[in-house]
Coordinates of C-alpha atoms in Angstrom, one line a residue:
M1 CA -5.4 -38.5 33.3
R2 CA -5.8 -42.3 33.0
P3 CA -4.0 -44.9 35.3
P4 CA -1.3 -47.1 33.6
A5 CA -2.7 -50.0 31.6
Q6 CA -3.2 -53.2 33.7
D7 CA -4.1 -56.7 32.8
P8 CA -7.8 -57.1 32.9
D9 CA -9.2 -58.5 36.2
P10 CA -11.9 -61.1 35.3
S11 CA -13.8 -60.3 38.5
G12 CA -13.7 -56.5 38.0
T13 CA -12.3 -56.0 41.5
G14 CA -8.9 -56.2 43.1
D15 CA -6.5 -53.7 41.5
E16 CA -9.3 -51.4 40.3
T17 CA -10.3 -50.9 43.9
D18 CA -6.7 -50.0 44.9
I19 CA -6.3 -47.6 42.0
S20 CA -9.6 -45.9 42.9
A21 CA -8.4 -45.4 46.4
V22 CA -5.1 -43.9 45.2
F23 CA -6.9 -41.3 43.0
T24 CA -9.4 -40.5 45.8
S25 CA -6.6 -39.7 48.2
L26 CA -4.9 -37.5 45.5
M27 CA -8.2 -35.4 45.2
E28 CA -8.6 -34.7 48.9
D29 CA -7.3 -31.1 48.5
S30 CA -10.1 -28.7 49.3
A31 CA -11.2 -26.0 46.9
E32 CA -9.9 -23.4 49.3
E33 CA -6.4 -25.0 49.3
L34 CA -6.4 -25.3 45.5
Y35 CA -7.3 -21.6 45.3
E36 CA -4.7 -20.4 47.7
S37 CA -1.9 -22.6 46.6
A38 CA -2.5 -22.6 42.8
P39 CA 0.6 -22.1 40.6
C40 CA -0.8 -18.8 39.5
G41 CA -2.3 -15.7 41.1
Y42 CA -6.1 -15.3 41.5
L43 CA -8.0 -12.3 42.5
S44 CA -11.6 -11.1 42.2
T45 CA -12.6 -7.5 42.0
L46 CA -15.7 -5.5 42.1
M47 CA -16.7 -3.7 38.8
D48 CA -14.9 -0.6 40.0
G49 CA -11.7 -2.6 40.5
T50 CA -11.8 -2.9 44.3
V51 CA -10.1 -6.2 45.3
A52 CA -12.6 -8.5 46.9
R53 CA -10.5 -11.6 47.1
I54 CA -6.8 -12.5 46.4
N55 CA -5.0 -15.8 46.8
A56 CA -1.9 -16.4 48.9
R57 CA 0.2 -17.1 45.8
L58 CA -0.2 -13.6 44.4
L59 CA 0.2 -12.0 47.8
G60 CA 3.5 -13.8 48.2
W61 CA 4.7 -12.7 44.8
L62 CA 3.9 -9.0 45.6
G63 CA 5.1 -9.2 49.2
L64 CA 1.8 -7.9 50.5
E65 CA -0.5 -8.7 53.4
R66 CA -4.1 -9.7 52.7
E67 CA -5.5 -7.1 55.2
A68 CA -3.7 -4.3 53.3
V69 CA -5.2 -5.3 50.0
V70 CA -8.7 -6.7 50.3
G71 CA -11.3 -3.9 50.3
R72 CA -8.5 -1.3 50.4
L73 CA -6.8 -1.4 47.0
R74 CA -8.0 -1.5 43.4
F75 CA -6.5 -3.8 40.8
T76 CA -4.8 -0.7 39.2
D77 CA -3.1 0.1 42.5
L78 CA -1.1 -3.1 42.1
L79 CA 0.2 -2.1 38.6
T80 CA 3.1 0.1 37.6
V81 CA 2.4 3.6 36.2
G82 CA 2.7 2.3 32.6
G83 CA 0.5 -0.7 33.5
R84 CA -2.2 1.6 34.8
L85 CA -2.2 3.7 31.7
Y86 CA -2.4 0.6 29.5
H87 CA -5.2 -0.8 31.7
E88 CA -7.3 2.3 31.3
T89 CA -6.7 2.9 27.6
H90 CA -6.7 -0.7 26.3
F91 CA -7.3 -3.5 28.9
A92 CA -10.4 -2.1 30.6
P93 CA -12.2 -0.9 27.4
L94 CA -11.7 -4.3 25.7
L95 CA -12.8 -6.2 28.8
R96 CA -16.0 -4.1 29.0
M97 CA -16.7 -4.6 25.3
R98 CA -15.9 -8.3 25.1
G99 CA -16.6 -9.6 28.6
E100 CA -13.2 -11.3 28.7
I101 CA -9.6 -10.7 27.8
T102 CA -6.7 -13.1 27.8
G103 CA -2.9 -13.0 27.8
I104 CA -2.2 -9.3 28.4
A105 CA 1.3 -8.4 29.4
L106 CA 1.5 -6.0 32.3
E107 CA 3.9 -5.2 35.2
M108 CA 2.9 -5.2 38.9
N109 CA 4.6 -3.4 41.8
V110 CA 6.4 -5.6 44.3
A111 CA 6.9 -4.5 47.9
G112 CA 10.4 -3.0 48.2
G113 CA 10.4 -1.3 44.8
G114 CA 10.6 -4.2 42.4
R115 CA 8.5 -5.0 39.4
L116 CA 7.0 -8.3 38.4
P117 CA 6.2 -8.9 34.7
V118 CA 3.0 -10.9 34.4
L119 CA 0.4 -12.2 31.9
V120 CA -3.1 -11.3 32.9
S121 CA -6.5 -12.8 31.9
S122 CA -9.8 -11.5 33.1
V123 CA -13.5 -12.4 32.7
I124 CA -16.6 -10.6 33.9
K125 CA -19.1 -12.7 36.0
H126 CA -22.7 -11.8 35.4
S127 CA -25.9 -12.4 37.4
G128 CA -28.7 -14.5 36.1
E129 CA -30.3 -11.3 34.8
G130 CA -27.1 -10.4 32.9
E131 CA -25.9 -7.7 35.2
P132 CA -22.1 -7.6 35.7
L133 CA -21.2 -8.6 39.3
L134 CA -17.4 -8.9 39.5
I135 CA -14.2 -9.5 37.6
R136 CA -12.2 -12.7 38.0
T137 CA -8.6 -12.4 37.1
T138 CA -5.7 -14.8 36.8
V139 CA -2.1 -13.7 37.0
F140 CA 0.9 -15.7 35.7
D141 CA 4.5 -14.9 36.5
A142 CA 6.1 -13.9 33.2
T143 CA 9.6 -13.4 34.5
D144 CA 11.0 -16.4 32.6
R145 CA 9.2 -15.3 29.5
R146 CA 10.7 -11.8 29.7
A147 CA 14.1 -13.3 30.1
Y148 CA 13.4 -15.6 27.1
E149 CA 12.4 -12.6 25.0
A150 CA 15.5 -10.7 26.0
E151 CA 17.6 -13.7 25.1
L152 CA 15.9 -13.9 21.7
L153 CA 16.6 -10.2 21.0
R154 CA 20.2 -10.7 22.1
R155 CA 20.6 -13.7 19.8
K156 CA 19.0 -11.8 16.9
R157 CA 21.5 -8.9 17.4
Q158 CA 24.3 -11.5 17.4
A159 CA 22.9 -13.0 14.2
E160 CA 22.8 -9.6 12.5
Q161 CA 26.4 -8.9 13.6
A162 CA 27.5 -12.2 12.3
R163 CA 25.8 -11.5 9.0
A164 CA 27.5 -8.1 8.6
E165 CA 30.9 -9.7 9.4
A166 CA 30.3 -12.4 6.8
E167 CA 29.4 -9.9 4.1
Q168 CA 32.6 -8.0 4.8
A169 CA 34.6 -11.2 4.3
R170 CA 32.9 -12.3 1.1
A171 CA 36.0 -11.7 -1.0
E172 CA 38.2 -13.9 1.3
A173 CA 36.5 -17.2 0.5
E174 CA 33.7 -18.5 -1.7
A175 CA 32.3 -20.6 1.2
A176 CA 32.1 -17.6 3.5
H177 CA 30.3 -15.7 0.7
R178 CA 27.6 -18.5 0.3
R179 CA 27.1 -18.6 4.0
A180 CA 26.6 -14.9 4.3
E181 CA 24.1 -14.9 1.4
A182 CA 22.1 -17.7 3.0
D183 CA 22.0 -15.9 6.3
R184 CA 20.9 -12.7 4.6
A185 CA 18.1 -14.5 2.7
R186 CA 16.7 -16.2 5.8
L187 CA 16.8 -12.9 7.7
A188 CA 15.1 -11.1 4.8
D189 CA 12.3 -13.6 4.8
A190 CA 11.8 -13.3 8.5
L191 CA 11.8 -9.5 8.4
A192 CA 9.3 -9.5 5.5
V193 CA 6.9 -11.6 7.5
L194 CA 7.4 -9.4 10.5
Q195 CA 6.9 -6.2 8.5
Q196 CA 3.6 -7.5 7.2
S197 CA 2.4 -8.4 10.7
L198 CA 2.9 -4.7 11.7
L199 CA 0.4 -3.5 9.0
P200 CA -3.3 -4.3 8.5
A201 CA -3.8 -7.1 6.0
S202 CA -6.5 -5.1 4.2
L203 CA -8.6 -2.0 4.6
P204 CA -12.2 -2.3 5.6
A205 CA -14.9 -1.0 3.2
V206 CA -16.2 2.4 4.2
P207 CA -19.8 2.9 3.0
G208 CA -20.1 5.7 0.4
M209 CA -16.3 6.1 0.1
E210 CA -13.3 4.7 -1.7
T211 CA -9.9 3.9 -0.1
A212 CA -6.4 3.0 -1.3
V213 CA -3.1 2.2 0.4
H214 CA 0.5 1.5 -0.6
Y215 CA 3.6 0.6 1.4
H216 CA 7.0 1.0 -0.2
T217 CA 9.8 -0.8 1.5
A218 CA 13.1 0.8 0.9
S219 CA 15.3 -2.0 2.3
A220 CA 14.6 -5.7 2.4
D221 CA 17.0 -6.4 5.3
Q222 CA 15.7 -3.7 7.7
L223 CA 12.4 -3.3 9.4
G224 CA 10.7 0.0 8.6
G225 CA 8.8 2.2 11.0
D226 CA 6.0 3.6 8.9
F227 CA 2.4 2.6 9.9
Y228 CA -1.2 3.2 9.0
D229 CA -4.7 1.9 9.8
L230 CA -8.4 2.4 9.1
F231 CA -11.0 1.0 11.4
P232 CA -14.7 1.6 12.4
L233 CA -15.6 3.6 15.5
D234 CA -19.3 3.3 15.2
G235 CA -22.0 3.0 12.5
A236 CA -21.1 6.4 10.9
R237 CA -17.6 7.3 12.1
W238 CA -14.3 5.7 11.0
G239 CA -10.9 6.3 12.5
F240 CA -7.7 6.4 10.5
F241 CA -4.0 7.2 11.1
L242 CA -0.7 7.2 9.4
G243 CA 2.8 7.9 10.8
D244 CA 6.5 7.2 11.1
V245 CA 8.5 6.1 14.2
C246 CA 12.1 6.9 14.7
G247 CA 14.8 4.4 13.8
K248 CA 14.7 1.0 12.1
G249 CA 15.1 -2.6 13.1
P250 CA 13.6 -4.6 16.0
E251 CA 13.3 -1.5 18.2
A252 CA 11.4 0.4 15.6
A253 CA 9.1 -2.6 15.1
A254 CA 8.3 -2.8 18.8
L255 CA 7.6 1.0 18.8
T256 CA 5.4 0.6 15.7
S257 CA 3.4 -2.2 17.3
L258 CA 2.9 -0.2 20.5
T259 CA 1.9 2.9 18.6
R260 CA -0.8 1.1 16.4
Y261 CA -2.5 -0.7 19.3
T262 CA -2.3 2.4 21.6
L263 CA -4.0 4.6 19.0
R264 CA -6.7 2.0 18.3
A265 CA -7.4 1.5 22.1
A266 CA -7.3 5.3 22.7
A267 CA -9.9 5.8 19.9
L268 CA -12.3 3.4 21.7
H269 CA -11.9 5.6 24.9
D270 CA -12.1 9.0 23.2
A271 CA -12.3 9.3 19.4
A272 CA -11.3 13.0 19.3
P273 CA -8.1 13.0 17.1
E274 CA -6.1 15.3 19.5
A275 CA -7.1 13.1 22.5
A276 CA -5.9 9.9 20.7
L277 CA -2.5 11.6 20.0
A278 CA -2.3 12.9 23.6
T279 CA -2.8 9.3 24.9
L280 CA -0.1 8.0 22.6
N281 CA 2.2 10.8 23.7
A282 CA 1.8 9.9 27.3
V283 CA 2.4 6.2 26.7
L284 CA 5.6 6.8 24.6
H285 CA 7.0 9.4 27.0
E286 CA 6.4 7.2 30.1
R287 CA 7.7 4.0 28.5
Y288 CA 10.8 5.4 26.7
T289 CA 11.7 9.1 27.1
A290 CA 11.2 9.3 30.9
G291 CA 13.5 6.2 31.3
G292 CA 16.3 7.8 29.4
D293 CA 15.7 6.0 26.0
P294 CA 13.8 8.7 24.0
R295 CA 11.7 7.3 21.2
Y296 CA 9.1 9.2 19.3
C297 CA 7.1 9.3 16.1
T298 CA 5.2 11.6 13.8
A299 CA 1.5 10.8 13.2
V300 CA -1.7 12.0 11.7
F301 CA -4.9 10.8 13.4
G302 CA -8.3 11.5 11.8
V303 CA -12.0 10.7 12.0
V304 CA -14.3 10.7 9.0
D305 CA -18.0 11.1 9.8
T306 CA -20.4 9.9 7.1
G307 CA -23.5 10.3 9.3
A308 CA -24.5 13.9 8.9
D309 CA -24.4 13.9 5.1
P310 CA -23.5 10.5 3.6
G311 CA -22.5 12.2 0.3
R312 CA -20.3 14.8 2.0
P313 CA -18.4 13.2 4.9
Q314 CA -16.8 15.5 7.5
V315 CA -13.1 14.9 8.2
R316 CA -11.2 16.1 11.3
V317 CA -7.5 15.4 11.7
A318 CA -4.8 16.1 14.3
S319 CA -1.1 16.1 13.6
G320 CA 2.0 15.6 15.7
G321 CA 5.0 16.7 13.7
H322 CA 3.8 15.0 10.5
P323 CA 3.7 16.4 6.9
P324 CA 0.3 18.0 6.1
A325 CA -2.3 16.0 4.2
L326 CA -3.3 16.9 0.6
V327 CA -6.8 17.4 -0.6
L328 CA -7.6 16.8 -4.3
R329 CA -10.8 18.6 -5.2
S330 CA -13.2 17.4 -7.9
T331 CA -12.5 20.8 -9.6
G332 CA -8.9 19.9 -10.1
E333 CA -7.7 22.2 -7.3
V334 CA -5.2 20.7 -4.8
E335 CA -4.6 22.2 -1.3
Y336 CA -2.7 21.3 1.8
L337 CA -4.8 20.6 4.9
A338 CA -2.5 22.7 7.1
T339 CA -1.7 21.4 10.6
P340 CA 1.2 23.7 11.7
G341 CA 2.7 23.6 15.2
G342 CA 2.0 20.0 16.2
L343 CA 5.0 18.5 18.1
L344 CA 6.6 15.1 17.7
V345 CA 4.7 12.5 19.7
G346 CA 6.5 11.2 22.8
V347 CA 9.2 13.9 23.3
L348 CA 7.5 16.0 26.0
P349 CA 5.3 14.9 28.9
A350 CA 2.5 17.0 27.4
A351 CA 2.5 18.3 23.8
P352 CA 0.1 20.4 21.7
F353 CA -1.3 18.8 18.5
A354 CA -2.5 20.9 15.6
T355 CA -6.0 20.1 14.2
A356 CA -7.8 20.8 11.0
S357 CA -11.2 20.0 9.4
T358 CA -12.6 19.7 5.9
T359 CA -15.5 18.3 4.0
L360 CA -15.1 15.8 1.1
G361 CA -17.6 16.2 -1.7
P362 CA -18.1 13.9 -4.6
G363 CA -14.9 13.4 -6.5
D364 CA -12.7 14.7 -3.6
T365 CA -9.7 12.7 -2.3
L366 CA -7.7 13.1 1.0
L367 CA -4.1 11.9 0.7
L368 CA -1.8 11.1 3.7
Y369 CA 1.9 10.2 3.2
T370 CA 5.1 9.7 5.1
D371 CA 8.3 11.8 4.6
G372 CA 10.0 9.0 2.7
L373 CA 8.3 10.5 -0.3
T374 CA 9.2 14.1 0.1
E375 CA 12.7 13.3 1.3
A376 CA 13.6 11.2 -1.6
R377 CA 17.0 12.2 -3.1
T378 CA 16.8 13.5 -6.7
G379 CA 19.1 15.1 -9.2
P380 CA 22.2 13.7 -11.0
G381 CA 24.2 13.7 -7.7
R382 CA 21.3 12.6 -5.6
D383 CA 21.9 15.7 -3.5
S384 CA 18.4 17.3 -3.7
L385 CA 15.3 16.5 -1.8
Y386 CA 12.0 16.0 -3.8
G387 CA 10.1 18.3 -1.4
E388 CA 6.5 19.2 -0.8
E389 CA 6.3 21.8 -3.6
A390 CA 7.2 19.1 -6.2
L391 CA 4.7 16.7 -4.6
H392 CA 2.0 19.4 -4.8
A393 CA 2.8 19.9 -8.5
F394 CA 2.8 16.2 -9.3
V395 CA -0.6 15.6 -7.6
A396 CA -2.1 18.7 -9.2
A397 CA -1.1 17.3 -12.6
H398 CA -3.2 14.2 -11.9
A399 CA -6.2 16.0 -10.3
P400 CA -9.0 15.3 -10.1
A401 CA -8.3 11.7 -9.2
G402 CA -9.9 9.0 -7.0
P403 CA -7.9 7.3 -4.2
Q404 CA -6.7 4.4 -6.3
E405 CA -5.8 6.7 -9.2
V406 CA -3.6 9.0 -7.1
V407 CA -2.0 6.1 -5.2
T408 CA -1.2 4.3 -8.5
A409 CA 0.4 7.5 -9.8
L410 CA 2.5 8.0 -6.7
T411 CA 3.6 4.3 -6.7
G412 CA 5.1 4.9 -10.2
L413 CA 6.8 8.1 -8.8
L414 CA 8.3 6.1 -5.9
D415 CA 9.7 3.5 -8.3
S416 CA 11.2 6.2 -10.5
F417 CA 13.4 7.4 -7.6
G418 CA 15.4 4.2 -7.7
D419 CA 18.2 4.2 -5.1
G420 CA 17.3 7.8 -4.2
L421 CA 14.5 6.4 -2.1
D422 CA 16.3 5.3 1.1
D423 CA 13.3 5.5 3.6
D424 CA 10.1 3.5 3.7
T425 CA 7.0 5.3 2.4
A426 CA 3.3 4.8 3.3
L427 CA 0.4 6.2 1.3
L428 CA -3.2 6.3 2.5
A429 CA -6.0 7.9 0.4
L430 CA -9.7 8.3 1.2
G431 CA -12.3 9.8 -1.1
V432 CA -15.9 10.1 -2.2
P433 CA -16.7 8.6 -5.6
A434 CA -17.4 11.2 -8.3
A435 CA -21.0 11.8 -9.1
R436 CA -22.1 10.0 -12.2
P437 CA -24.0 12.0 -14.8
R438 CA -27.6 11.0 -15.1
P439 CA -28.5 9.2 -18.5
R440 CA -30.4 11.5 -20.8
T441 CA -34.0 10.5 -21.7
A442 CA -34.2 9.8 -25.4
T443 CA -36.3 12.2 -27.5
S444 CA -37.1 12.6 -31.1
H445 CA -34.2 15.0 -31.4
D446 CA -31.8 12.4 -30.2
R447 CA -32.8 9.8 -32.7

């Protein structure tokens, strides 16, 4: 910060000396005092999380004594149950991988039974030889931010209610009609942007494989709950998932975001499909169902391994209450990859998840879909569901087909349902390109 502008002193002394003295007095705070009285919490932990140092500001927020914390507690001991699980499945793995992580929202326990919402940033300090020594963490009180977010959600609900009332009163006045339409257009634009932020912008290229994806939005003025993703686990393995959360609107969007990031973080910790779903189940149950606000989802999580045989990747999937995947073989045969018995994710504290495996050869395609497709209403009275048998027959009529071919065909099918399609639908297809016939060598008989 610079001092206020002054008239220049020809001698270069006088006021400049006084200003320097003022700034010197302002900077007399010791480093220790700055650490202890900083406007944020500071703590340093060993690599196993044991608290080595903590400042007075954070101790005051938590209502703890220094002697009861330093050398006795770990960082995770200061967090709520949900915060500990998030720390182990997301925060800690990313910190070890990146060396630093910033702006993570957690909750810390306060003496007496309260909770303190915080934003946490951590960085690993290394020795001159590159060995990790300790973790330095800053903690910011996010109470005001949490209140601000709650106020935003409340105002959004008020806006939606006002829009609904305006639509009901359209016939009463032309001015009210125009106002309602304008509100609806602004909300639709905002929801469209938000919906896109909940899905990956594009799928990564998987060596030796083809992929295709499609997301059909049934309503422009409601956030859907379908989700999908494809991401690398290591040089030869790729994780993928697809699913559908309960409900619609802002609550479904929050659940969708939590589900996607939890599955990605869980895969970094343990890439086994059933383990990833088990972690998601624990997170959803602890955050929602155990608190009396049950929220759940259906999901398929899989791993494709191209390492053993690049031309014939191995696929293993686990399912939690989700429709079974379809496999289109290069021979034209179509089969369901059965995963019976998997429960909805998030309903019970511990739930079993069904698993299945298959091998994709050249020309084979694996298709995942959400139930918006099979539950589309058909028939003259829109009183029949499309169903899995009809889907099997439709796909069989197009087999064999690569990922883009089958997704294009299903996109046309979704469009044909018209207003009978009242739920969002996500499609994700992975396949191995069909083997190309080798060119024949020209002979005298060919000429």
